[in-house]
Coordinates of C-alpha atoms in Angstrom, one line a residue:
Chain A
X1 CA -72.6 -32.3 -59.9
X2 CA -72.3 -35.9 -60.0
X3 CA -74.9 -37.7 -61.7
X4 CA -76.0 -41.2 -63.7
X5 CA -75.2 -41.2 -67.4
X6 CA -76.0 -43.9 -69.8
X7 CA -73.3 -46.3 -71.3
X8 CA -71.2 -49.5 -72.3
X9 CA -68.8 -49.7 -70.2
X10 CA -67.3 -52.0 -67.8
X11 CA -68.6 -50.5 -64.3
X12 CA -71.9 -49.9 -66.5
X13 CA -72.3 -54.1 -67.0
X14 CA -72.1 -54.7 -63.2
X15 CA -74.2 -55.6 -61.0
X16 CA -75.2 -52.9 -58.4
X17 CA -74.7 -55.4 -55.8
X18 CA -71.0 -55.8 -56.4
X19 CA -70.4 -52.2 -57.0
X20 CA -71.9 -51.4 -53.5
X21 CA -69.8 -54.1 -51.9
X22 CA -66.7 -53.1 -53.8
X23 CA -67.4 -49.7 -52.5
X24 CA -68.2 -51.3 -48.6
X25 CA -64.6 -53.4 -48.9
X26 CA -62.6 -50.4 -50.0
X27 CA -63.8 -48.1 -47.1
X28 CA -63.0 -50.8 -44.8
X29 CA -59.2 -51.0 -46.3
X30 CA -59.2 -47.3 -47.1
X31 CA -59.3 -46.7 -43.2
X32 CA -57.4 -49.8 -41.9
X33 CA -54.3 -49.0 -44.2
X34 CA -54.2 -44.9 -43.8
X35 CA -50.2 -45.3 -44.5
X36 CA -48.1 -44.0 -47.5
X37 CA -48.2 -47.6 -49.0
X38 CA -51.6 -48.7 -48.1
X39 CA -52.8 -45.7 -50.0
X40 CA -50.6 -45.9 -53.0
X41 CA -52.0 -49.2 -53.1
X42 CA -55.4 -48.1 -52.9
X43 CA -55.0 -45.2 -55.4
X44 CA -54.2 -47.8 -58.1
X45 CA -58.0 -49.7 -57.2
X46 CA -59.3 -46.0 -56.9
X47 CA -58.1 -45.3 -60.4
X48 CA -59.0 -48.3 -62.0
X49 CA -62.9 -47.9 -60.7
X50 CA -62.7 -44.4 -62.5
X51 CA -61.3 -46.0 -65.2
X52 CA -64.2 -49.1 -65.7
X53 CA -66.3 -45.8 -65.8
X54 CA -64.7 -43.8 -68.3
X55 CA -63.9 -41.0 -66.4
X56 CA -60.7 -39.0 -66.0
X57 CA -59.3 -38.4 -62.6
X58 CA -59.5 -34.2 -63.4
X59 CA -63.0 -34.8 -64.6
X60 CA -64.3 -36.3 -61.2
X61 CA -62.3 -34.0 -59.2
X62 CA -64.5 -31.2 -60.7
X63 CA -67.6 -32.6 -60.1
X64 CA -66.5 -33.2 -56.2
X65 CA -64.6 -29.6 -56.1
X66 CA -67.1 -28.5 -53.2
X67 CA -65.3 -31.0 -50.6
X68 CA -61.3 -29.9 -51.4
X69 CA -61.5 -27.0 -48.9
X70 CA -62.5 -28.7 -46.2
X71 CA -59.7 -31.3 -47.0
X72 CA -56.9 -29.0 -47.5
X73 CA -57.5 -26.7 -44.4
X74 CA -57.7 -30.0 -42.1
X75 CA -54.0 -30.6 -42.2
X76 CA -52.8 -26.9 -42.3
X77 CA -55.2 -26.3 -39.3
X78 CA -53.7 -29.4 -37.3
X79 CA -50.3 -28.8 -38.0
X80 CA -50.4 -25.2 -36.6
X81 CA -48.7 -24.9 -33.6
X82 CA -48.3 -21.6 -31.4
X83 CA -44.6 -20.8 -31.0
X84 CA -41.9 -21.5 -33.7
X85 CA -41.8 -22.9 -36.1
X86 CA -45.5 -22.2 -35.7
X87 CA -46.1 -25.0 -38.3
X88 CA -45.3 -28.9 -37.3
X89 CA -45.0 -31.7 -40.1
X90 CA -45.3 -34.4 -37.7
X91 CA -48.9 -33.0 -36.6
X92 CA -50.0 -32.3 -40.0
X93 CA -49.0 -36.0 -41.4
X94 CA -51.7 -38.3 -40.2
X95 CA -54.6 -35.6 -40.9
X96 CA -53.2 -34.9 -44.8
X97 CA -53.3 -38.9 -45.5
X98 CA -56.7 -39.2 -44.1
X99 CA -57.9 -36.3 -46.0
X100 CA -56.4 -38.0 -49.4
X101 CA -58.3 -41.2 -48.0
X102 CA -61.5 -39.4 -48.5
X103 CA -60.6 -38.4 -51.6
X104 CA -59.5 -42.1 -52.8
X105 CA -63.0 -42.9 -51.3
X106 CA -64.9 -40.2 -53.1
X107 CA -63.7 -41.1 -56.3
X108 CA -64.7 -44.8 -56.1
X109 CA -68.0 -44.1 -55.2
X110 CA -68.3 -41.0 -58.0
X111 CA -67.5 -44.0 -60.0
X112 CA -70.5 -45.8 -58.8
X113 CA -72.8 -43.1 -59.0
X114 CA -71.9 -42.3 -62.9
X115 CA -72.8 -45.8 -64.1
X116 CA -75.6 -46.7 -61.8
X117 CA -79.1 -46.1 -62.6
X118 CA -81.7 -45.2 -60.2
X119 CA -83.6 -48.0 -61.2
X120 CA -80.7 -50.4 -60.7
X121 CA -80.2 -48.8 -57.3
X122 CA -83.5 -49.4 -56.4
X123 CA -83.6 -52.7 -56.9
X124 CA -80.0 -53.4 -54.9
X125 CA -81.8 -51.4 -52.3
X126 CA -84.9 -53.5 -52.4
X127 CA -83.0 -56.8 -52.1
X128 CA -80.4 -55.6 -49.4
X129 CA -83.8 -54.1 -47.0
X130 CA -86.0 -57.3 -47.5
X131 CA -89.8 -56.9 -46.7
X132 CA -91.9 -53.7 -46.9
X133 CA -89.6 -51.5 -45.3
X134 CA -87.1 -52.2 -48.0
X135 CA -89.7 -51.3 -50.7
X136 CA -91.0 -48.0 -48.7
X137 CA -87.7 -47.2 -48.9
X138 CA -87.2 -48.4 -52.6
X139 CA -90.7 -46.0 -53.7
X140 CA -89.3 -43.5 -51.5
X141 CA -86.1 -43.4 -53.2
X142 CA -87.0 -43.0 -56.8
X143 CA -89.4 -40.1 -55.5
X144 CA -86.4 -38.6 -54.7
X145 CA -84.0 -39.1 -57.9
X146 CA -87.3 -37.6 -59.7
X147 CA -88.3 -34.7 -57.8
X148 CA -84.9 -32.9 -56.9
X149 CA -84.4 -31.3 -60.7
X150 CA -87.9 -30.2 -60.1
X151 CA -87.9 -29.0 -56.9
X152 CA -85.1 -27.3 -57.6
X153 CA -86.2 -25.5 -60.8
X154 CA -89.0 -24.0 -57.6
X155 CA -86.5 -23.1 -55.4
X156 CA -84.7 -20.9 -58.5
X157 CA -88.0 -19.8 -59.7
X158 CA -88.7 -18.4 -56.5
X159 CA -85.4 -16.5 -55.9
X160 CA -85.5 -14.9 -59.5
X161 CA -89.2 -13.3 -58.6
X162 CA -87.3 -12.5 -55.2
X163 CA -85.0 -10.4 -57.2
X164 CA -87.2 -9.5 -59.8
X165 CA -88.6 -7.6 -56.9
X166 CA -85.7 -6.3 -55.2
X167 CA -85.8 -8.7 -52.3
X168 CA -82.2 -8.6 -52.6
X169 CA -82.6 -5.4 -50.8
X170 CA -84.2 -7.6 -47.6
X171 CA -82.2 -9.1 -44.8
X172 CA -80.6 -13.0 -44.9
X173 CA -83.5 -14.2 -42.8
X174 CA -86.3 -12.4 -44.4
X175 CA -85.0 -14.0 -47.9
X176 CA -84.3 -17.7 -46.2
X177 CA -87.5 -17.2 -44.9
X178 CA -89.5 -16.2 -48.3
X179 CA -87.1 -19.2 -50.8
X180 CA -88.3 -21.6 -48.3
X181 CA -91.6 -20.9 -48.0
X182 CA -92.1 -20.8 -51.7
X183 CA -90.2 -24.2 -51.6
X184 CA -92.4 -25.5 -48.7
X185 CA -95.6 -24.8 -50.7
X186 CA -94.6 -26.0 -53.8
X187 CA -93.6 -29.3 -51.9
X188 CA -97.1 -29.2 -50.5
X189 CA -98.7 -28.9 -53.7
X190 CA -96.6 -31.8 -55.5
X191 CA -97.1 -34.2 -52.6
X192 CA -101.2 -33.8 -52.7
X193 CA -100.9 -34.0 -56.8
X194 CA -98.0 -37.0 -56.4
X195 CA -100.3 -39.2 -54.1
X196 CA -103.2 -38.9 -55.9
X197 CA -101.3 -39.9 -59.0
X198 CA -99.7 -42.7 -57.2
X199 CA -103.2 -44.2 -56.0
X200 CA -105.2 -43.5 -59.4
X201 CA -102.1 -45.6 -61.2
X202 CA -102.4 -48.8 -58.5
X203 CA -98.9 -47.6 -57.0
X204 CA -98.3 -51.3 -55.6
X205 CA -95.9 -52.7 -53.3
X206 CA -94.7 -55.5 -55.5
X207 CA -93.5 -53.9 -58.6
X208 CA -91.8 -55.3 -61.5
X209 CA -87.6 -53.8 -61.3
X210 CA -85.0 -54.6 -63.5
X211 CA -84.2 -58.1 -63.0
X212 CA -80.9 -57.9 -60.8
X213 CA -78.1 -60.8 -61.9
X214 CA -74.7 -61.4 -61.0
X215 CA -72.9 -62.2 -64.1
X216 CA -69.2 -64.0 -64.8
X217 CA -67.7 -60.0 -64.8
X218 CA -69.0 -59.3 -61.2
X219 CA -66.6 -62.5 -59.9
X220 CA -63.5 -61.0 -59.7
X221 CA -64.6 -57.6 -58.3
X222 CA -66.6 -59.6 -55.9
X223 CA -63.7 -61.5 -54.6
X224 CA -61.4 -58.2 -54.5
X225 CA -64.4 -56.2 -52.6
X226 CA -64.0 -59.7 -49.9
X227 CA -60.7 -59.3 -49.5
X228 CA -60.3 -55.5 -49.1
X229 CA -63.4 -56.0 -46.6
X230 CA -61.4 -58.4 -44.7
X231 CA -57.6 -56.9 -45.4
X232 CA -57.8 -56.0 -41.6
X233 CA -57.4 -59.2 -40.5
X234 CA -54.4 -60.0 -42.4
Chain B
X1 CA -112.5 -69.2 -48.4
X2 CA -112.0 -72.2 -50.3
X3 CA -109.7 -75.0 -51.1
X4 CA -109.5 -77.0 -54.2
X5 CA -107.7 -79.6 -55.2
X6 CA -105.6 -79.6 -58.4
X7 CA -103.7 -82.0 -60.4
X8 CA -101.1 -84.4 -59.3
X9 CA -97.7 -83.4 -58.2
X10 CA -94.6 -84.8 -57.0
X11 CA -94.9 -83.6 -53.8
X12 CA -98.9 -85.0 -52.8
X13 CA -100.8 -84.1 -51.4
X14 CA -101.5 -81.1 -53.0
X15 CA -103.9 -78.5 -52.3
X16 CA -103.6 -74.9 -53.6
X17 CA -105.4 -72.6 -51.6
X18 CA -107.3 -69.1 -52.3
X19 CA -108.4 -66.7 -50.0
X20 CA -110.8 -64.0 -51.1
X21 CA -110.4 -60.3 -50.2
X22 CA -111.9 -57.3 -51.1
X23 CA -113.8 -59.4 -53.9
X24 CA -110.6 -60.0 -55.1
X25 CA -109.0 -63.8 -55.2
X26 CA -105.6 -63.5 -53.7
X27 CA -103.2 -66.2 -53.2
X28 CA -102.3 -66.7 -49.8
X29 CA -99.4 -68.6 -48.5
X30 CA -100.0 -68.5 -44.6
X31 CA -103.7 -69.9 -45.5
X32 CA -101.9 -72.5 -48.1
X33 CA -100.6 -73.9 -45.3
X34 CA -102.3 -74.1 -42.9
X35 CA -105.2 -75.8 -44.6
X36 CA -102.5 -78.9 -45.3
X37 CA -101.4 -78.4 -48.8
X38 CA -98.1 -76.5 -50.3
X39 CA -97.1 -72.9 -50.0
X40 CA -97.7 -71.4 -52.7
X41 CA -95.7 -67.9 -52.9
X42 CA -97.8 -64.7 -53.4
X43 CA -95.5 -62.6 -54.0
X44 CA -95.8 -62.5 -58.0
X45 CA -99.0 -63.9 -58.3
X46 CA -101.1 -60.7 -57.4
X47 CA -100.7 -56.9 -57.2
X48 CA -100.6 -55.7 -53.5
X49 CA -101.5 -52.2 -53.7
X50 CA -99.8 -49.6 -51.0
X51 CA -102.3 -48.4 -48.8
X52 CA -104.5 -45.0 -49.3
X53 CA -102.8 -43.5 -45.6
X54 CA -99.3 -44.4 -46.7
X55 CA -99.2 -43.1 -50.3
X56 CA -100.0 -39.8 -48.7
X57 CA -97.2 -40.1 -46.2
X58 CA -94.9 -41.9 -48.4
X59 CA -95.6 -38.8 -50.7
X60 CA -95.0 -35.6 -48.5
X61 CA -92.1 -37.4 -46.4
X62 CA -90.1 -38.0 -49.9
X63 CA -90.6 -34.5 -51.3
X64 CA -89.5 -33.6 -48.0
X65 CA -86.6 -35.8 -48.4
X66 CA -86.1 -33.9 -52.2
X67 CA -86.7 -30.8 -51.0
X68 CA -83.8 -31.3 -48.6
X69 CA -81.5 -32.1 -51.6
X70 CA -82.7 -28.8 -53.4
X71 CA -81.5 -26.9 -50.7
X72 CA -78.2 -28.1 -51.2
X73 CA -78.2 -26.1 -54.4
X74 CA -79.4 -23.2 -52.5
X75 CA -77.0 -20.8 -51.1
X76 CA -76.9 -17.1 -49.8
X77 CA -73.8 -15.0 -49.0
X78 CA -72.3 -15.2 -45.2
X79 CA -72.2 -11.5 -43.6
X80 CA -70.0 -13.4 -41.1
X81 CA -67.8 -15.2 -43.1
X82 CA -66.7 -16.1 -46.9
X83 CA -68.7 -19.7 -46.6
X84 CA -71.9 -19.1 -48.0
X85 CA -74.8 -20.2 -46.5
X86 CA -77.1 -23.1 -47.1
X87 CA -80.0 -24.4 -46.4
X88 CA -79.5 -27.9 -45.3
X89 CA -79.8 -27.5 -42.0
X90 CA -82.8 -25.5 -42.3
X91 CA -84.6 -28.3 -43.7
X92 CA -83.6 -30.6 -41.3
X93 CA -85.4 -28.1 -38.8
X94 CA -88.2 -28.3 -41.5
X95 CA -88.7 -31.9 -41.2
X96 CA -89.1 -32.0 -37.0
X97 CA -91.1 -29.1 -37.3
X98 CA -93.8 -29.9 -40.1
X99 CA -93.5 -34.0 -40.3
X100 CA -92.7 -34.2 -36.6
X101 CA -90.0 -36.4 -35.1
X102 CA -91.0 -39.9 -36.7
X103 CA -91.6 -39.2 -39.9
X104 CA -89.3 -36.0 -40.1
X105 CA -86.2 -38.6 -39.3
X106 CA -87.8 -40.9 -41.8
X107 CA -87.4 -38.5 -44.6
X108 CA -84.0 -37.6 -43.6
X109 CA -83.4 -40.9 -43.6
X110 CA -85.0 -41.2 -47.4
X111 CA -82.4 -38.4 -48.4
X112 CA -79.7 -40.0 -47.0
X113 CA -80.4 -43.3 -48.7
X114 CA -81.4 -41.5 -52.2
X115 CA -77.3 -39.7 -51.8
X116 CA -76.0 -42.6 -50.9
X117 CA -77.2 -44.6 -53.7
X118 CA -76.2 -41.7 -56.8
X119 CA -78.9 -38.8 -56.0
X120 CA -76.9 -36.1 -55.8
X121 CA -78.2 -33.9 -53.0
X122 CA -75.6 -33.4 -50.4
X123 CA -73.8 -30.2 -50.2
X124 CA -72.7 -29.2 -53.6
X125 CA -74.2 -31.8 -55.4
X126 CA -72.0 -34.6 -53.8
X127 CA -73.5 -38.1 -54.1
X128 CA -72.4 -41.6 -53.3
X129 CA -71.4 -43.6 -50.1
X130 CA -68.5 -41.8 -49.7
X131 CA -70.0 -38.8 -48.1
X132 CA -71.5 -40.8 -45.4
X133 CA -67.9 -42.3 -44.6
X134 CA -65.9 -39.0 -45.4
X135 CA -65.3 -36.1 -44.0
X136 CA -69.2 -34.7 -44.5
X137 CA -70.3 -38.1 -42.4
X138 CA -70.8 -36.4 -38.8
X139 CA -73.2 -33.9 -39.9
X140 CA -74.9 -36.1 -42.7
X141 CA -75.4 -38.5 -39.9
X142 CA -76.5 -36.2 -37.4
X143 CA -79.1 -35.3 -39.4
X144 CA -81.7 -37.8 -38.7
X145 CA -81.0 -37.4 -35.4
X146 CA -81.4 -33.3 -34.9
X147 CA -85.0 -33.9 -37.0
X148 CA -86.0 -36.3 -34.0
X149 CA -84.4 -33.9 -31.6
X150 CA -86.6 -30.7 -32.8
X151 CA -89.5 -32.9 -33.5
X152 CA -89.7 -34.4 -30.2
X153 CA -89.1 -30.7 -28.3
X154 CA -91.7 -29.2 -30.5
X155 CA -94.1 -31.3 -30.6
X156 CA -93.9 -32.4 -26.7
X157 CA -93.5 -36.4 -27.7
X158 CA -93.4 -38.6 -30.6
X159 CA -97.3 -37.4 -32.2
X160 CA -97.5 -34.6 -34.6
X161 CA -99.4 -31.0 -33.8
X162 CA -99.3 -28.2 -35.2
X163 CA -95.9 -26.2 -34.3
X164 CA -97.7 -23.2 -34.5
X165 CA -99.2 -23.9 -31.2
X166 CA -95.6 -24.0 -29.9
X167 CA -94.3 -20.8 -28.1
X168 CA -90.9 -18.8 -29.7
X169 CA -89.1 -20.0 -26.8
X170 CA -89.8 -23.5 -27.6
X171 CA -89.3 -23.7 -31.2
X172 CA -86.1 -21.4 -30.9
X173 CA -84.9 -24.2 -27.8
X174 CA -85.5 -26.8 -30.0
X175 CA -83.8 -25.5 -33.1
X176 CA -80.7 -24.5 -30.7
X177 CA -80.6 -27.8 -29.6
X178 CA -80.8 -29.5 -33.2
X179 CA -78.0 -27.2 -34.4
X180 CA -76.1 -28.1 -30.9
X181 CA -76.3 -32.0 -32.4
X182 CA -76.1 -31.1 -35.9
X183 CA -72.0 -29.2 -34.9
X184 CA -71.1 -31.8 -32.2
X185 CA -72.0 -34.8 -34.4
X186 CA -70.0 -32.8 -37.5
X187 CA -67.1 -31.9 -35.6
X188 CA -66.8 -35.3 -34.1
X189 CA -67.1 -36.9 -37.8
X190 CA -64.1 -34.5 -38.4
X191 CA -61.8 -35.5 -35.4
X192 CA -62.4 -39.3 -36.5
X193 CA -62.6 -39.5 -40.3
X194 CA -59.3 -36.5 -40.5
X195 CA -57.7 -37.5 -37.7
X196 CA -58.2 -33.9 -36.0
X197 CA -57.8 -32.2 -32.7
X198 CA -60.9 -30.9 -31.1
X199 CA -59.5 -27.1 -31.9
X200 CA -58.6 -27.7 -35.3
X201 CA -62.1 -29.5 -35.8
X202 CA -64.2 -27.1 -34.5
X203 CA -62.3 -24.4 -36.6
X204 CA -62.5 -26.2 -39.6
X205 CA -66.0 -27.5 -39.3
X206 CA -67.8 -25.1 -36.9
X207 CA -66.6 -21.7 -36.3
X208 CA -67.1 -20.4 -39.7
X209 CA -70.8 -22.0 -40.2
X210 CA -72.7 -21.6 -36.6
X211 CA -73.3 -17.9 -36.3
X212 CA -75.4 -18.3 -39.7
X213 CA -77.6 -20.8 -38.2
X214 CA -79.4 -17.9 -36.6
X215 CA -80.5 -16.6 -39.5
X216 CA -82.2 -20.2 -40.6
X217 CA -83.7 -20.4 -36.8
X218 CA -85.3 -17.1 -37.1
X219 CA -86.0 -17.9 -40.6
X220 CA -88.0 -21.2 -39.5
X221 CA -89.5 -19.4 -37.1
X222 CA -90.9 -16.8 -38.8
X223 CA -92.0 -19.7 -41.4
X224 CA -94.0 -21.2 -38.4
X225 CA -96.1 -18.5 -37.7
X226 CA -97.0 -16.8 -40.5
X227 CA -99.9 -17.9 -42.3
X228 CA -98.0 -18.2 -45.7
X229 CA -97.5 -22.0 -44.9
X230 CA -99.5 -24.2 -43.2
X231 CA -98.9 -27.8 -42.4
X232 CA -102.1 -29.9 -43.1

C-alpha cells in the first residue's frame, strides 16, 4: 500500500505544485519517447524521484506489486501468434516498453505520494480548481484520506462476523451482498454523524491551509518538468 | 447597508464598504465597488460558512467516494477464474443507484481526485497520477461515466428516486450497461496505454473479470430491494 510518511528529505521540501507538474511533464515524455533510449533516459529521472524520497527501487515495487501481472501478461499475450513459432518478438516489442513506461511512471508518482501530505495536496488542489468548486473538491478530498482506514476497519469488521457465522458457507452474491450492506450502512451512519459535526464546528468554505510557496529548490525541477512537458516538440 | 469613509489613502477616494447579512457585517467587494470606493477583498476578512444542504451532500457523496476506496481492499475468490474478485465496480453501481447520476459521478469523481493526489484507494492500494495515465486508466476513467450511465437508466433522468421503485429488469439493464462501459472503456485504456491488439486486450483486461460482474449485479440488486438498506 502506498501511503504519506513524514520526513526531511528532498521531495519532502517541495512544493506540491512542482511535484505535480514534474509528474504531468514526465507522463508527457514517458509516452512521446516509448523507445529503448528515451526510456533509459527516463529511468535515470524515475530513479532520481525515488531517490529525493528515500525509497529503494525493490521497496516501491512492493507496494505497487498488484499492477505487475497485468504488465507482464500484456506483451506475452501480444506477441502470441497461432502457427510457429507461435511466439513473435516483433509483436511483443512495442507492448513490453510501454508496459515498463507505466512502470517508470508509477514509480514517479509513488514518489509523490510518499512525501506528500494530504494537507499539502489539498491546498495544490485548491489553488489549481480556483473558486468553490475547487474547495468542494478540496473538503471532499480530505473526507476521503480520513475515512478510508475507517471505513475499511467496517468492511473487515463485517466479514469477520460473516465468518464468525459461517457465511463462508453462503454463495459469492449472498456474501457481496451482506459486506456491502454492512458497508452501506455504516457509510450511512458516518455521513449523518460527519455532517452534523461539520456544521456544529462552522465547516467554512475559506479555510486556513498550509501556506503553499515555491522555494529556490522547486526551480530546477520546475524547469526539468517544462522541458519534459514540452520534449515533444523538440 | 452603509458606507463610511475612512482615512486617507494613496489611492482617493476611498470608501470601504460593508454590507450586512444575517446580522453579521460582511465585507463585500461587488458592493465596494459599486458604491465608488476600492475593492476591498473578502476573501480573508470573514468566515463564509458552507451551506446546511451541502454539508449533507458534501458528506454522504465523500463517504461514498471512501467507501469506494475500501472496496478496493475487499476481495472474494473467483469460482471462474484465479483473479479474485472486487468490489470496485460494485460501488460504482452503488453510486448511480443510491446518489443518482449527478452526484453518484461526483463522488466518483472525489475518489478519483483523492487517488490521484496520494489516497490510496485504487485496486490494491495503488495511489498517485500514474494510475489514471497507466494501464488501470480506461476503467478508472470509465468510472464516472458508468455511475452516470446506471444513474440516469435507473432513475429515468438526471433527479434522484428511490431505485427501489425501479423494476429487476431495469436495474439489472442498467447495471449491464455500466459494466458494458466500465470493460470497453478498460479495454480501450489497455490497447492505447500497452500498445495492444483488441484480442490480447480483451483477454488481458476482460475475459477473466466480466463473468464475476454477475455476482456484484445480483448482489446490488438484492441490496436494492431488501429492506436492510434504505437510501434516505
Amino acid at each position: 500500500m502506498l501511503s504519506y510518511e513524514p520526513g526531511t528529505t528532498l521531495a519532502h521540501a517541495l512544493d506540491p505544485r512542482t511535484k505535480l507538474a514534474f509528474q504531468a511533464g514526465f507522463a508527457v515524455a514517458a509516452f512521446a519517447y516509448t523507445t529503448p533510449r528515451g526510456l533509459a533516459a527516463l529511468s535515470v529521472l524515475a530513479l532520481a524521484a525515488l531517490a529525493a524520497a528515500r525509497r529503494s527501487p525493490l521497496a516501491a515495487a512492493s507496494d505497487l506489486r498488484f499492477v505487475f501481472p497485468i504488465l507482464l501478461a500484456a506483451p506475452l499475450f501480444e506477441g502470441l501468434v497461432v502457427g510457429p513459432p507461435w511466439f513473435s518478438l516483433a509483436q511483443a516489442r512495442f507492448p513490453a516498453l510501454a508496459s515498463y513506461r507505466v512502470v517508470l511512471l508509477l514509480f514517479v508518482s509513488a514518489a509523490y505520494v510518499y512525501t506528500t501530505s494530504a494537507r499539502d495536496s489539498r491546498a495544490a488542489i485548491q489553488w489549481l480548481v480556483p473558486g468553490r468548486s475547487g474547495r468542494f473538491l478540496g473538503l471532499g478530498v480530505a473526507v476521503v484520506f480520513r475515512f478510508l482506514p475507517v471505513l475499511v476497519a467496517d468492511l473487515q469488521r463485517a466479514r469477520a462476523a460473516m465468518r464468525a457465522r459461517l457465511g463462508t458457507e453462503r454463495s459469492l452474491a449472498e456474501r457481496i451482498r451482506i459486506v456491502t450492506t454492512a458497508g452501506l450502512r455504516r457509510v450511512d451512519a458516518r455521513a449523518d454523524a460527519l455532517s452534523l459535526a461539520l456544521q456544529a464546528r462552522c465547516v467554512a468554505w475559506n479555510p486556513t491551509l498550509p501556506r503553499l510557496a515555491v522555494g529556490w529548490r522547486d526551480a530546477p525541477v520546475l524547469a526539468l518538468a517544462l522541458v519534459l512537458a514540452a520534449s515533444p516538440l523538440l | 447597508m452603509w458606507a463610511r469613509s475612512s482615512a486617507w489613502r494613496p489611492s482617493a477616494p476611498v470608501t470601504e464598504v460593508f454590507n450586512e447579512v444575517d446580522g453579521r457585517v460582511k465585507w463585500d467587494d461587488t458592493t465596494a465597488v459599486t458604491g465608488g470606493g476600492v475593492a476591498v477583498s473578502a476573501d480573508t476578512e470573514d468566515v463564509d460558512l458552507v451551506g446546511a444542504a451541502i454539508v449533507e451532500n458534501l458528506g454522504r457523496v465523500a463517504l461514498f467516494a471512501a467507501l469506494m476506496g475500501a472496496f478496493a481492499y475487499v476481495s472474494f475468490p473467483n469460482p471462474f477464474s484465479p483473479a479474485p474478485v472486487t468490489l470496485q465496480v460494485l460501488g460504482v453501481f452503488l453510486a448511480g443507484l443510491f446518489l443518482g447520476p449527478v452526484w453518484g459521478s461526483v463522488s466518483i469523481g472525489l475518489y478519483l481526485a483523492a487517488g490521484a493526489v496520494g489516497a490510496p484507494v485504487f485496486s490494491g492500494g495503488s495511489a498517485g497520477l500514474a494510475p489514471l495515465v497507466g494501464s488501470t486508466a480506461g476503467y478508472l476513467w470509465s468510472y464516472p461515466v458508468a455511475a452516470f450511465v446506471v444513474g440516469a437508466v435507473v432513475h429515468g433522468g438526471l433527479s434522484v428516486g428511490d431505485p427501489r421503485e425501479a423494476g429487476v429488469v431495469r436495474l439489472v439493464g442498467a447495471m449491464v450497461g455500466g459494466t458494458v462501459v466500465v470493460y470497453a472503456m478498460g479495454v480501450a485504456g489497455l490497447m492505447l496505454v500497452l500498445g495492444l491488439g483488441p484480442v490480447a486486450a480483451f483477454t488481458a483486461g476482460a475475459a477473466a473479470f466480466v463473468p464475476a460482474e454477475a455476482f456484484k449485479i445480483a448482489a446490488a440488486v438484492g441490496i436494492v430491494r431488501s429492506d436492510a438498506f434504505v437510501a434516505k
